[in-house]
């Protein structure tokens, strides 16, 4: 289903952002199907702006 949804955007040279990614398997599947922009709890839960710089400087992030 997802590859069929990504194809029109790819044909129009548009970028697609997939929301709700929660697992490494989902990230792998999306990358294998040409979607390189993802967001979701896999990368981090919602946080305050003041906490963002320390999160990005931490060793545990996955980007």
CSV table of C-alpha atoms in Angstrom, one decimal:
chain,number,residue,atom,x,y,z
A,1,UNK,CA,0.0,0.0,0.0
A,2,UNK,CA,2.7,2.5,1.0
A,3,UNK,CA,4.7,2.2,-2.3
A,4,UNK,CA,1.5,2.9,-4.3
A,5,UNK,CA,1.0,6.0,-2.2
A,6,UNK,CA,4.6,7.2,-2.7
A,7,UNK,CA,4.7,6.7,-6.5
A,8,UNK,CA,2.6,9.7,-7.5
A,9,UNK,CA,4.8,12.0,-5.4
A,10,UNK,CA,7.9,10.4,-6.8
A,11,UNK,CA,6.6,10.9,-10.4
A,12,UNK,CA,6.0,14.6,-9.6
A,13,UNK,CA,9.4,15.0,-8.0
A,14,UNK,CA,7.8,15.8,-4.6
A,15,UNK,CA,9.2,15.0,-1.2
A,16,UNK,CA,7.0,13.0,1.2
A,17,UNK,CA,7.2,13.2,5.0
A,18,UNK,CA,5.8,10.1,6.7
A,19,UNK,CA,4.5,10.7,10.2
A,20,UNK,CA,4.1,8.2,13.0
A,21,UNK,CA,7.2,6.1,12.5
A,22,UNK,CA,7.9,4.1,15.6
A,23,UNK,CA,10.3,1.3,14.8
A,24,UNK,CA,13.6,0.7,13.0
A,25,UNK,CA,11.7,-1.8,10.7
A,26,UNK,CA,9.4,1.0,9.6
A,27,UNK,CA,12.3,3.3,8.9
A,28,UNK,CA,14.1,0.6,6.8
A,29,UNK,CA,10.9,-0.2,4.9
A,30,UNK,CA,10.3,3.5,4.0
A,31,UNK,CA,13.9,4.1,3.0
A,32,UNK,CA,13.8,1.0,0.8
A,33,UNK,CA,10.7,2.4,-0.9
A,34,UNK,CA,12.2,5.9,-1.6
A,35,UNK,CA,10.9,7.8,1.4
A,36,UNK,CA,13.7,9.6,3.2
A,37,UNK,CA,11.8,12.1,5.3
A,38,UNK,CA,10.2,10.5,8.4
A,39,UNK,CA,9.2,11.6,11.8
A,40,UNK,CA,7.8,9.9,14.9
A,41,UNK,CA,8.5,8.4,18.3
A,42,UNK,CA,11.3,6.4,16.8
A,43,UNK,CA,13.4,9.6,16.7
A,44,UNK,CA,11.9,11.3,19.8
A,45,UNK,CA,8.8,12.2,21.6
A,46,UNK,CA,7.4,15.7,21.6
A,47,UNK,CA,9.4,18.1,23.8
A,48,UNK,CA,9.7,21.7,24.7
A,49,UNK,CA,11.9,23.9,22.5
A,50,UNK,CA,14.2,24.5,25.5
A,51,UNK,CA,15.0,20.8,25.7
A,52,UNK,CA,15.7,20.4,22.0
A,53,UNK,CA,19.4,21.5,21.9
A,54,UNK,CA,20.4,19.1,24.7
A,55,UNK,CA,18.5,16.3,22.9
A,56,UNK,CA,20.3,16.9,19.6
A,57,UNK,CA,23.7,17.0,21.4
A,58,UNK,CA,23.1,13.7,23.2
A,59,UNK,CA,24.7,10.5,22.0
A,60,UNK,CA,21.4,8.6,21.9
A,61,UNK,CA,19.6,10.3,18.9
A,62,UNK,CA,18.8,8.4,15.7
A,63,UNK,CA,19.1,10.7,12.7
